[in-house]
Amino acid sequence: MVVVAYGTQRKGDVLSSISTTGSKELMRAPVSTTSGALIGKIAGVNSRNTEGTPGSSANIQIRNLGTPLYVIDGVVSDAGHFNQLGLTDIESISVIKDGAAAIYGVKAANGVVLVQTKRGKNTGGRISVGVNAYYGWQSWNRFPEMGNAYEVTRAEYEGQINSGVAVDVAAAKERLQKYKEGYYNPETGEDYRSFDWTSFARKNVPQSYFNIYSSGGGDRVNYYVSISKVDQDAVFKTSISTAPTSRPTSRPTSPTTSRSAWRRR
């Protein structure tokens, strides 16, 4: 079955451009946000991570058009609420593309992300309890080889000269020589030393997820209760043990992110 704007239909009866994915596919990805779990799951959906801070979410675009409209259980929402959903609480995610999203109006010009969460079922009074959890480590697959302070500064001067910008050659040579030698004068504050970013990155950084849920119901009442917690540490250190450097300037990232949520229905 595929969730559409006005109910559900069999997948074979849907002729418009609608793609869907379920909770089993989403749970295979050990990520901290819902948007990250969508990466590579649905055709025509692009997810881009613009930052690497813990807990940061990916920007979702349908057909590279822009920010889509989010509808969670029939209620118009936004990307923030979408990424706060626990992966185990999602029944299905349907992505409505192109003209199929016209039923939602002008706000759906960039497409619609339609979310249906899990709900309680009539189990004859039986209570169902489940636990989902994982613990893992994050590490760099590839760390880019970066230029030192001398190489970067020389490239900047060469770019200015190639663009026709007037450059004081004598002053540039003197400055480049200081960067090349790693000149440092604590009395005047002059610091031309480079910084090795590979020493700033960490390996095998922990990430964990824990979820417990309970569902059930009878002839009159159905219920679904879920509590989840996400912890993610940063892959960069929050402080530098060596002497500060003027080039490049570093901005510490958030050390950790911790998010807890509970939902009942």
Coordinates of C-alpha atoms in Angstrom, one line a residue, residues 31-32 133-138 206-210 229-233 257:
V31 CA 22.4 7.7 11.3
S32 CA 21.2 10.3 13.9
A133 CA 19.4 -0.2 20.0
Y134 CA 22.8 0.0 18.4
Y135 CA 26.3 1.3 19.4
G136 CA 28.9 2.0 16.9
W137 CA 32.0 4.1 16.1
Q138 CA 32.5 6.9 13.5
P206 CA 31.1 6.7 19.5
Q207 CA 27.5 7.0 18.4
S208 CA 24.6 5.2 20.0
Y209 CA 20.8 4.9 19.6
F210 CA 18.3 3.4 22.1
K229 CA 17.6 8.6 22.8
V230 CA 20.4 9.5 20.4
D231 CA 24.0 10.3 21.3
Q232 CA 26.7 11.3 18.8
D233 CA 30.2 12.6 19.6
T257 CA 24.8 16.0 20.6

